[in-house]
Short mmCIF file of C-alpha atoms and ligand atoms in Angstrom, two decimals:
data_model
loop_
_atom_site.label_atom_id
_atom_site.label_comp_id
_atom_site.label_asym_id
_atom_site.label_seq_id
_atom_site.Cartn_x
_atom_site.Cartn_y
_atom_site.Cartn_z
CA MET A 1 24.57 27.84 14.68
CA SER A 2 22.53 28.55 11.22
CA LYS A 3 22.73 32.75 10.95
CA ILE A 4 19.30 33.69 10.14
CA PHE A 5 20.10 36.95 12.52
CA ASN A 6 23.03 38.76 11.88
CA ILE A 7 23.13 38.99 16.02
CA GLU A 8 25.48 37.99 18.35
CA LYS A 9 24.38 35.01 21.74
CA ILE A 10 22.98 37.59 23.93
CA LYS A 11 25.20 37.52 27.31
CA TYR A 12 24.70 38.73 30.97
CA GLU A 13 26.38 42.26 30.98
CA GLY A 14 24.47 43.64 34.44
CA PRO A 15 22.33 46.49 35.16
CA LYS A 16 25.06 49.26 34.39
CA SER A 17 24.90 47.79 31.16
CA LYS A 18 23.81 50.15 27.76
CA ASN A 19 23.78 47.68 25.34
CA PRO A 20 20.96 47.34 24.02
CA LEU A 21 21.56 43.16 23.11
CA ALA A 22 22.50 42.37 27.08
CA PHE A 23 21.20 41.21 29.78
CA LYS A 24 21.02 43.60 32.42
CA TYR A 25 19.19 41.34 35.35
CA TYR A 26 19.00 38.02 33.88
CA ASP A 27 21.74 36.26 34.92
CA LYS A 28 20.78 32.54 34.76
CA ASP A 29 23.04 31.25 37.52
CA ARG A 30 22.68 33.77 39.87
CA VAL A 31 21.11 31.94 42.66
CA VAL A 32 18.02 33.48 44.25
CA MET A 33 16.65 31.28 47.54
CA GLY A 34 18.65 28.50 46.75
CA LYS A 35 17.66 27.78 43.27
CA LYS A 36 19.12 28.79 39.76
CA MET A 37 17.53 31.72 37.85
CA SER A 38 16.88 29.76 35.19
CA GLU A 39 15.36 27.32 36.76
CA HIS A 40 13.21 29.84 38.43
CA LEU A 41 12.18 31.33 35.27
CA PRO A 42 11.81 27.95 32.46
CA PHE A 43 11.68 30.90 29.73
CA ALA A 44 9.42 29.86 26.60
CA MET A 45 9.15 31.29 23.07
CA ALA A 46 5.53 32.12 21.83
CA TRP A 47 6.19 30.64 17.96
CA TRP A 48 2.98 32.42 16.71
CA HIS A 49 4.07 35.88 17.58
CA ASN A 50 7.54 35.78 17.44
CA LEU A 51 8.15 34.14 13.89
CA CYS A 52 4.21 34.48 12.69
CA ALA A 53 3.41 37.55 13.09
CA GLU A 54 3.53 40.37 10.88
CA GLY A 55 2.62 43.64 12.88
CA THR A 56 -0.70 43.10 10.80
CA ASP A 57 -3.97 44.97 12.36
CA MET A 58 -7.26 46.24 12.21
CA PHE A 59 -5.73 48.73 9.48
CA GLY A 60 -2.77 47.95 8.12
CA ARG A 61 -1.33 44.81 6.89
CA GLY A 62 2.19 43.46 8.22
CA VAL A 63 5.74 45.72 8.69
CA ALA A 64 7.93 43.13 10.27
CA ASN A 65 9.27 40.57 7.00
CA LYS A 66 8.89 36.68 8.69
CA SER A 67 9.30 35.55 5.47
CA PHE A 68 12.95 34.25 6.67
CA GLY A 69 13.86 34.17 2.75
CA LYS A 70 11.48 31.34 1.71
CA GLU A 71 7.82 31.78 0.21
CA TYR A 72 4.86 32.03 2.33
CA ALA A 73 2.56 29.41 3.18
CA THR A 74 4.92 26.80 2.20
CA MET A 75 6.92 24.40 3.51
CA GLU A 76 9.86 25.29 2.66
CA HIS A 77 9.08 28.72 4.91
CA ALA A 78 8.08 26.24 7.44
CA LYS A 79 11.32 25.03 7.92
CA ALA A 80 12.86 27.92 7.42
CA LYS A 81 10.75 29.35 10.52
CA VAL A 82 11.99 26.50 12.73
CA ASP A 83 15.78 27.22 11.71
CA ALA A 84 14.85 30.89 12.73
CA GLY A 85 13.29 29.82 15.94
CA PHE A 86 15.69 27.70 16.94
CA GLU A 87 18.51 30.02 16.30
CA PHE A 88 16.69 33.02 18.33
CA MET A 89 15.88 30.61 21.49
CA GLN A 90 19.95 29.70 21.30
CA LYS A 91 21.07 33.14 20.85
CA LEU A 92 18.90 34.02 24.19
CA GLY A 93 19.20 31.14 26.10
CA ILE A 94 15.44 30.24 26.09
CA GLU A 95 15.01 26.53 26.89
CA TYR A 96 11.47 25.92 25.75
CA PHE A 97 8.65 27.34 22.66
CA CYS A 98 4.79 26.91 22.61
CA PHE A 99 2.69 26.44 19.92
CA HIS A 100 -0.22 26.06 17.81
CA ASP A 101 -0.49 23.36 15.41
CA VAL A 102 -0.93 26.30 12.40
CA ASP A 103 1.68 28.31 13.68
CA ILE A 104 4.23 25.12 12.71
CA VAL A 105 2.93 24.63 8.72
CA PRO A 106 0.52 26.15 6.40
CA GLU A 107 -3.05 25.33 7.14
CA ALA A 108 -4.23 22.93 4.04
CA ASP A 109 -7.85 22.74 2.01
CA ASP A 110 -8.18 19.17 3.46
CA ILE A 111 -7.32 18.30 7.17
CA LYS A 112 -5.72 15.44 6.05
CA GLU A 113 -3.00 16.61 4.31
CA THR A 114 -2.52 19.85 6.91
CA ASN A 115 -1.92 16.42 9.41
CA ARG A 116 1.13 15.20 6.86
CA ARG A 117 2.14 18.67 6.77
CA LEU A 118 2.40 18.43 10.61
CA ASP A 119 3.45 14.86 10.52
CA GLU A 120 6.60 15.84 8.05
CA ILE A 121 7.61 19.50 10.49
CA SER A 122 7.67 17.47 13.76
CA ASP A 123 9.82 15.46 12.43
CA TYR A 124 11.77 18.51 11.62
CA ILE A 125 11.41 20.16 14.40
CA LEU A 126 12.31 16.81 16.84
CA GLU A 127 15.74 16.69 14.77
CA LYS A 128 16.54 20.47 16.47
CA MET A 129 15.05 19.74 19.68
CA LYS A 130 18.00 17.04 19.62
CA GLU A 131 20.75 18.74 18.52
CA THR A 132 19.78 22.51 21.40
CA GLY A 133 18.31 20.56 24.05
CA ILE A 134 15.51 23.24 23.97
CA LYS A 135 12.29 21.80 24.87
CA CYS A 136 8.90 21.60 23.60
CA LEU A 137 6.99 23.56 26.99
CA TRP A 138 3.35 23.19 25.32
CA GLY A 139 1.47 22.68 22.28
CA THR A 140 -2.45 23.79 20.86
CA ALA A 141 -5.27 23.77 18.75
CA ASN A 142 -5.77 27.43 17.03
CA MET A 143 -9.55 26.87 17.01
CA PHE A 144 -10.40 30.43 16.01
CA SER A 145 -9.06 31.54 13.00
CA ASN A 146 -10.26 29.12 10.29
CA PRO A 147 -13.74 30.71 9.46
CA ARG A 148 -15.57 26.87 10.29
CA PHE A 149 -15.15 28.03 13.88
CA CYS A 150 -17.27 31.25 14.11
CA ASN A 151 -19.43 29.94 16.40
CA GLY A 152 -16.63 28.61 18.78
CA ALA A 153 -15.19 24.85 18.45
CA GLY A 154 -16.32 22.86 21.42
CA SER A 155 -19.56 25.33 21.48
CA SER A 156 -20.07 25.27 18.22
CA ASN A 157 -23.80 24.87 16.95
CA SER A 158 -22.89 23.00 14.47
CA ALA A 159 -21.55 18.63 15.08
CA GLU A 160 -19.91 18.82 12.12
CA VAL A 161 -17.66 21.43 13.23
CA PHE A 162 -17.46 20.13 16.72
CA ALA A 163 -15.72 16.83 14.62
CA PHE A 164 -13.41 18.93 13.35
CA ALA A 165 -12.52 20.24 17.12
CA CYS A 166 -12.13 17.04 17.82
CA ALA A 167 -9.86 16.23 14.64
CA GLN A 168 -7.50 19.10 15.30
CA VAL A 169 -7.26 18.46 19.33
CA LYS A 170 -6.66 14.95 18.65
CA LYS A 171 -3.34 15.76 15.72
CA ALA A 172 -2.30 18.38 18.12
CA LEU A 173 -2.32 15.88 20.98
CA ASP A 174 -0.37 13.61 19.18
CA ILE A 175 2.35 16.38 18.20
CA THR A 176 2.69 17.67 21.94
CA VAL A 177 3.50 13.93 22.58
CA LYS A 178 5.43 13.42 19.69
CA LEU A 179 7.57 16.51 20.88
CA GLY A 180 7.86 15.85 23.87
CA GLY A 181 5.82 18.76 25.66
CA LYS A 182 5.04 19.33 29.40
CA GLY A 183 1.58 20.67 28.96
CA TYR A 184 -1.46 20.45 26.28
CA VAL A 185 -3.25 24.31 26.15
CA PHE A 186 -6.94 24.85 25.84
CA TRP A 187 -7.14 28.74 25.23
CA GLY A 188 -11.33 28.46 24.35
CA GLY A 189 -10.87 31.30 21.87
CA ARG A 190 -14.30 32.11 20.63
CA GLU A 191 -16.08 29.47 23.02
CA GLY A 192 -18.37 32.01 24.16
CA TYR A 193 -21.05 33.52 22.76
CA GLU A 194 -22.09 37.33 20.98
CA THR A 195 -25.77 37.32 22.46
CA LEU A 196 -27.81 35.01 24.29
CA LEU A 197 -30.66 35.28 21.98
CA ASN A 198 -29.33 32.59 20.38
CA THR A 199 -26.68 30.85 22.20
CA ASP A 200 -27.60 27.26 24.14
CA VAL A 201 -24.90 28.14 27.14
CA LYS A 202 -25.57 24.97 29.14
CA PHE A 203 -25.59 22.65 25.95
CA GLU A 204 -22.76 24.61 25.17
CA GLN A 205 -20.46 24.09 28.15
CA GLU A 206 -20.89 20.55 28.48
CA ASN A 207 -20.36 19.82 24.98
CA ILE A 208 -17.03 21.52 25.94
CA ALA A 209 -16.66 20.10 28.72
CA LYS A 210 -17.17 16.65 26.58
CA LEU A 211 -14.64 17.59 24.28
CA MET A 212 -12.00 18.02 26.77
CA LYS A 213 -13.20 14.72 28.57
CA MET A 214 -12.40 13.00 25.26
CA ALA A 215 -8.86 14.75 25.17
CA VAL A 216 -7.96 13.65 28.41
CA LYS A 217 -8.98 10.29 28.08
CA TYR A 218 -6.49 10.12 24.16
CA GLY A 219 -3.93 12.10 25.72
CA ARG A 220 -3.86 9.36 28.16
CA SER A 221 -3.88 6.79 26.33
CA ILE A 222 -1.15 7.93 24.16
CA GLY A 223 1.29 8.83 27.16
CA PHE A 224 0.82 11.92 27.80
CA THR A 225 1.54 12.60 31.84
CA GLY A 226 1.71 16.21 31.52
CA ASP A 227 -0.97 18.79 32.51
CA PHE A 228 -4.08 20.44 30.43
CA TYR A 229 -4.31 23.92 30.81
CA ILE A 230 -7.06 25.77 30.47
CA GLU A 231 -5.79 29.41 29.56
CA PRO A 232 -9.13 31.97 31.17
CA LYS A 233 -10.18 35.04 28.99
CA PRO A 234 -13.03 36.85 29.75
CA LYS A 235 -13.74 38.54 25.85
CA GLU A 236 -11.87 39.19 22.63
CA PRO A 237 -12.68 37.90 20.25
CA MET A 238 -16.37 36.85 21.59
CA LYS A 239 -18.03 40.13 23.67
CA HIS A 240 -18.42 37.06 26.24
CA GLN A 241 -16.22 33.87 26.83
CA TYR A 242 -17.00 31.26 28.74
CA ASP A 243 -13.32 30.66 30.45
CA PHE A 244 -13.73 34.64 31.89
CA ASP A 245 -11.11 34.12 34.21
CA ALA A 246 -9.46 31.72 36.80
CA ALA A 247 -12.31 31.26 39.21
CA THR A 248 -14.58 30.68 36.51
CA ALA A 249 -12.27 28.70 35.28
CA ILE A 250 -11.85 26.24 38.50
CA GLY A 251 -15.43 26.82 38.73
CA PHE A 252 -15.99 25.11 35.16
CA LEU A 253 -13.47 22.16 35.88
CA ARG A 254 -14.81 21.06 39.22
CA ALA A 255 -18.53 20.89 38.03
CA HIS A 256 -17.33 18.13 35.09
CA ASP A 257 -15.15 16.50 36.91
CA LEU A 258 -12.14 17.77 35.05
CA ASP A 259 -9.70 18.97 38.09
CA LYS A 260 -7.59 16.62 38.50
CA ASP A 261 -6.18 16.54 34.86
CA PHE A 262 -6.82 20.10 34.45
CA LYS A 263 -4.49 23.27 35.67
CA MET A 264 -4.80 27.03 34.48
CA ASN A 265 -2.10 28.89 31.86
CA ILE A 266 -2.54 32.42 33.27
CA GLU A 267 -2.28 35.21 30.81
CA ALA A 268 -1.24 38.81 32.07
CA ASN A 269 -3.25 40.61 30.11
CA HIS A 270 -6.72 38.28 30.06
CA ALA A 271 -6.31 38.71 34.08
CA THR A 272 -6.87 42.73 33.68
CA LEU A 273 -8.85 42.66 31.10
CA ALA A 274 -11.49 40.33 33.49
CA GLY A 275 -11.21 43.44 35.24
CA HIS A 276 -8.50 41.91 37.95
CA THR A 277 -4.63 41.75 38.56
CA PHE A 278 -2.39 39.67 36.72
CA GLU A 279 -1.42 38.86 41.09
CA HIS A 280 -5.12 38.13 41.68
CA ASP A 281 -5.54 35.71 39.23
CA LEU A 282 -1.86 33.56 40.27
CA ARG A 283 -3.17 33.60 43.65
CA ILE A 284 -6.87 32.31 42.86
CA SER A 285 -5.09 29.25 40.94
CA ALA A 286 -2.75 28.63 43.56
CA ILE A 287 -4.56 28.66 46.64
CA ASN A 288 -7.04 25.74 44.85
CA GLY A 289 -4.08 23.93 43.70
CA MET A 290 -3.75 24.67 40.12
CA LEU A 291 -1.17 26.84 39.16
CA GLY A 292 0.28 25.95 36.17
CA SER A 293 1.74 28.24 33.52
CA ILE A 294 2.30 31.67 32.64
CA ASP A 295 1.85 33.55 29.83
CA ALA A 296 3.69 35.87 30.33
CA ASN A 297 3.02 39.59 28.87
CA GLN A 298 1.34 42.57 29.77
CA GLY A 299 -2.00 45.14 28.58
CA ASP A 300 -2.17 48.76 28.49
CA TYR A 301 -4.97 49.94 30.63
CA LEU A 302 -5.95 52.91 28.36
CA LEU A 303 -6.49 50.16 25.73
CA GLY A 304 -9.45 48.07 26.70
CA TRP A 305 -8.54 44.79 24.12
CA ASP A 306 -5.41 42.10 24.45
CA THR A 307 -2.23 44.09 23.33
CA ASP A 308 0.22 41.42 24.55
CA GLU A 309 3.02 43.38 25.15
CA PHE A 310 6.33 42.69 26.24
CA PRO A 311 6.90 42.73 29.93
CA PHE A 312 7.99 45.76 31.71
CA ASP A 313 5.82 46.42 34.51
CA VAL A 314 8.54 45.77 37.51
CA TYR A 315 5.81 45.90 40.25
CA THR A 316 3.98 43.74 38.30
CA ALA A 317 6.26 41.47 37.83
CA THR A 318 7.40 41.25 41.34
CA MET A 319 4.03 40.89 42.36
CA CYS A 320 3.67 38.08 40.19
CA MET A 321 6.67 36.04 40.99
CA TYR A 322 6.02 37.35 44.86
CA GLU A 323 3.08 34.57 44.13
CA VAL A 324 5.19 32.29 42.32
CA LEU A 325 7.83 31.57 45.25
CA LYS A 326 4.76 31.49 47.62
CA ALA A 327 3.15 28.86 45.44
CA GLY A 328 6.72 26.91 45.66
CA GLY A 329 7.13 27.48 41.99
CA LEU A 330 5.40 26.45 38.64
CA THR A 331 4.87 23.48 37.10
CA GLY A 332 4.95 24.56 33.55
CA GLY A 333 7.12 27.72 32.58
CA PHE A 334 6.89 31.41 31.68
CA ASN A 335 5.37 32.21 27.95
CA PHE A 336 6.05 35.08 26.11
CA ASP A 337 3.54 35.30 24.77
CA ALA A 338 4.19 38.89 23.48
CA LYS A 339 4.34 40.40 20.13
CA ASN A 340 6.28 43.55 19.51
CA ARG A 341 4.59 46.81 19.27
CA ARG A 342 3.79 47.82 14.94
CA PRO A 343 6.42 50.53 14.25
CA SER A 344 9.45 48.16 15.70
CA TYR A 345 9.60 45.51 13.74
CA THR A 346 13.38 44.68 12.52
CA ASP A 347 15.00 41.56 13.51
CA GLU A 348 16.83 43.68 16.88
CA ASP A 349 13.46 44.60 17.57
CA MET A 350 12.66 40.73 18.12
CA PHE A 351 15.98 39.77 20.51
CA ILE A 352 15.29 43.40 22.48
CA GLY A 353 11.38 42.69 23.22
CA TYR A 354 12.80 39.22 24.90
CA ILE A 355 15.31 40.99 26.62
CA LEU A 356 13.26 43.49 27.71
CA GLY A 357 10.59 40.55 29.08
CA MET A 358 13.71 38.24 30.25
CA ASP A 359 15.00 41.14 32.44
CA THR A 360 11.86 42.10 33.86
CA PHE A 361 10.93 38.90 35.17
CA ALA A 362 14.53 38.36 36.52
CA LEU A 363 13.98 41.93 38.43
CA GLY A 364 10.36 40.72 39.71
CA LEU A 365 12.18 37.26 41.09
CA ILE A 366 15.03 39.24 42.33
CA LYS A 367 12.81 41.93 43.89
CA ALA A 368 10.09 38.83 44.89
CA ALA A 369 12.77 37.34 46.81
CA GLU A 370 13.91 40.48 48.45
CA LEU A 371 10.06 40.94 49.66
CA ILE A 372 9.97 37.82 51.25
CA GLU A 373 13.55 37.47 53.17
CA ASP A 374 12.27 40.93 54.38
CA GLY A 375 9.43 39.24 56.06
CA ARG A 376 7.59 42.49 57.17
CA ILE A 377 5.22 41.82 54.68
CA ASP A 378 4.25 38.22 55.50
CA GLU A 379 4.44 39.20 59.39
CA PHE A 380 1.88 41.64 59.38
CA LYS A 381 -0.42 39.62 57.50
CA LYS A 382 0.06 36.66 60.14
CA GLU A 383 -0.27 39.37 62.52
CA ARG A 384 -3.66 40.68 60.94
CA TYR A 385 -5.65 37.22 61.63
CA SER A 386 -4.04 36.26 64.97
CA SER A 387 -6.95 36.61 66.59
CA TYR A 388 -8.48 33.39 65.44
CA PHE A 389 -4.81 31.84 67.04
CA ASN A 390 -4.57 33.66 70.18
CA THR A 391 -8.61 34.37 71.65
CA GLU A 392 -10.53 31.66 72.78
CA ILE A 393 -13.70 32.99 70.15
CA GLY A 394 -10.89 33.00 67.79
CA LYS A 395 -10.48 29.25 68.51
CA LYS A 396 -13.99 28.56 68.72
CA ILE A 397 -14.85 30.01 65.27
CA LEU A 398 -12.14 27.68 63.96
CA SER A 399 -13.11 24.31 65.56
CA GLU A 400 -14.96 21.49 64.05
CA ASP A 401 -17.74 21.81 66.17
CA ALA A 402 -18.49 25.94 65.99
CA THR A 403 -22.30 26.53 66.37
CA LEU A 404 -23.62 29.52 64.73
CA GLN A 405 -25.80 29.70 68.41
CA GLU A 406 -22.77 29.58 70.74
CA ILE A 407 -21.05 32.36 68.21
CA ALA A 408 -23.97 34.73 68.45
CA ALA A 409 -24.58 34.41 71.91
CA TYR A 410 -20.81 35.31 72.34
CA ALA A 411 -21.36 38.23 70.57
CA GLU A 412 -24.52 39.60 72.34
CA ALA A 413 -22.82 38.91 75.16
CA LEU A 414 -19.99 41.73 74.54
CA GLY A 415 -22.72 44.33 72.62
CA ASN A 416 -20.05 45.73 70.35
CA ALA A 417 -17.35 45.01 68.69
CA LYS A 418 -13.92 46.84 68.87
CA LEU A 419 -13.23 48.06 64.93
CA PRO A 420 -10.69 44.98 63.77
CA GLY A 421 -6.91 45.95 63.54
CA SER A 422 -5.74 48.65 60.56
CA GLY A 423 -5.36 47.41 57.40
CA ARG A 424 -1.90 49.33 56.97
CA GLN A 425 -1.98 49.59 53.70
CA GLU A 426 -0.24 52.61 52.93
CA MET A 427 2.53 50.85 55.21
CA LEU A 428 2.99 48.08 53.05
CA GLU A 429 3.29 49.48 49.85
CA SER A 430 6.13 52.04 51.09
CA ILE A 431 7.72 48.84 52.50
CA VAL A 432 7.23 47.42 48.32
CA ASN A 433 8.78 50.96 47.01
CA SER A 434 11.72 50.73 49.47
CA VAL A 435 12.55 47.16 48.50
CA LEU A 436 12.10 48.17 44.81
CA PHE A 437 14.09 51.78 45.12
CA ASN A 438 16.40 50.13 48.06
C1 LIG B 1 -4.79 34.83 22.82
C2 LIG B 1 -4.08 34.07 23.52
C3 LIG B 1 -3.67 32.88 22.77
C4 LIG B 1 -3.36 31.75 23.83
C5 LIG B 1 -2.89 29.88 22.93
O1 LIG B 1 -5.45 36.06 23.59
O2 LIG B 1 -3.29 34.20 24.87
O3 LIG B 1 -2.32 33.07 21.70
O4 LIG B 1 -2.24 31.99 24.59
O5 LIG B 1 -3.99 30.10 22.28
CO1 LIG B 2 -1.62 33.31 25.60
#
């Protein structure tokens, strides 16, 4: 193994360990509800945050050094990132990675040269994948950084820019297929608007659907059998983004006949920006048969933007894993779309961030399984709707031939209704606490 990071392989040492460079809960072979933790939790490294982002923000330049000993924006640097990334994943026991096209090579002025670089680097990545057994979870095209995408990609007002979006999606699909990626993501980075005064929403949405349809057709023609994903986000960078949340994205996919090829990639911090909980968007995806993959991170309730923090909140991770277990698992995985805080700029911090994230989800998995095995929440929920199954009027309502008049006549004959059973929210919350902190 190369030696870019002066850090040993991270081991499981158990909850009592005080070693910051050890897992406290993620014990990959531990069996939970009949499956190994590593099977429940296919973790992925996000190329962009981990190997590219240096902590630049609106007020200051980077603090972390991600040169890995090479000159930035060169192919030597791109290869050093591959070396660093694979060493990092091996040392943490992470089996997957996710990438944007421009995370893996510096973008050239001419797209033909960018594509040549992508061919070169993907050969190099493929070698590393064969050597290590590490796989690609999903790929995507970054269609939000280049100034040409200032008005969006598929939603751009410029037909020429739309053509460049097609070229990028085509190449990103080629590379994803070459690397055996399980999925392909569309995060509509600038697919939205700043003001309705200059925007034809219907036209823009139809064009996005057109781009996605062409991508599906092309992807299937080159042998991509995985899922396409929409990653909903309500705002940032645009004031309003079209893939606002899971419900909106699912409606869009159905309206454009794309729902057979697409699923959701739900990001925790995007759900909270939309005014939902993470588990809400997971549930909405799951009940529509569209829970595909997860971008595992967390936001900050005091800040109104996408802070992409490493997940630390065990309550939320437990609720997430409860949804995932109930849905029978993910077809995708858990991609840490997360970055260290700007002042945490050392190599050690990179590892500690992933250890925190992996441990938080491992703990969430253990606790969600306990909640399910405890059974009180499921039992309560079942009982709560029981009047539909154990009363005549309930059965009538659920029957195929129910009519409004007949059911209304039942209510009129009764004159008044009893209050529905108590929601017992506090009791349920107390069950969650007792399972979490037994
Ligand atoms: C941005 C975001 C992206 C997508 C991939 O908020 O989440 O990094 O995950 O384009
Ligand atoms: Co994301």
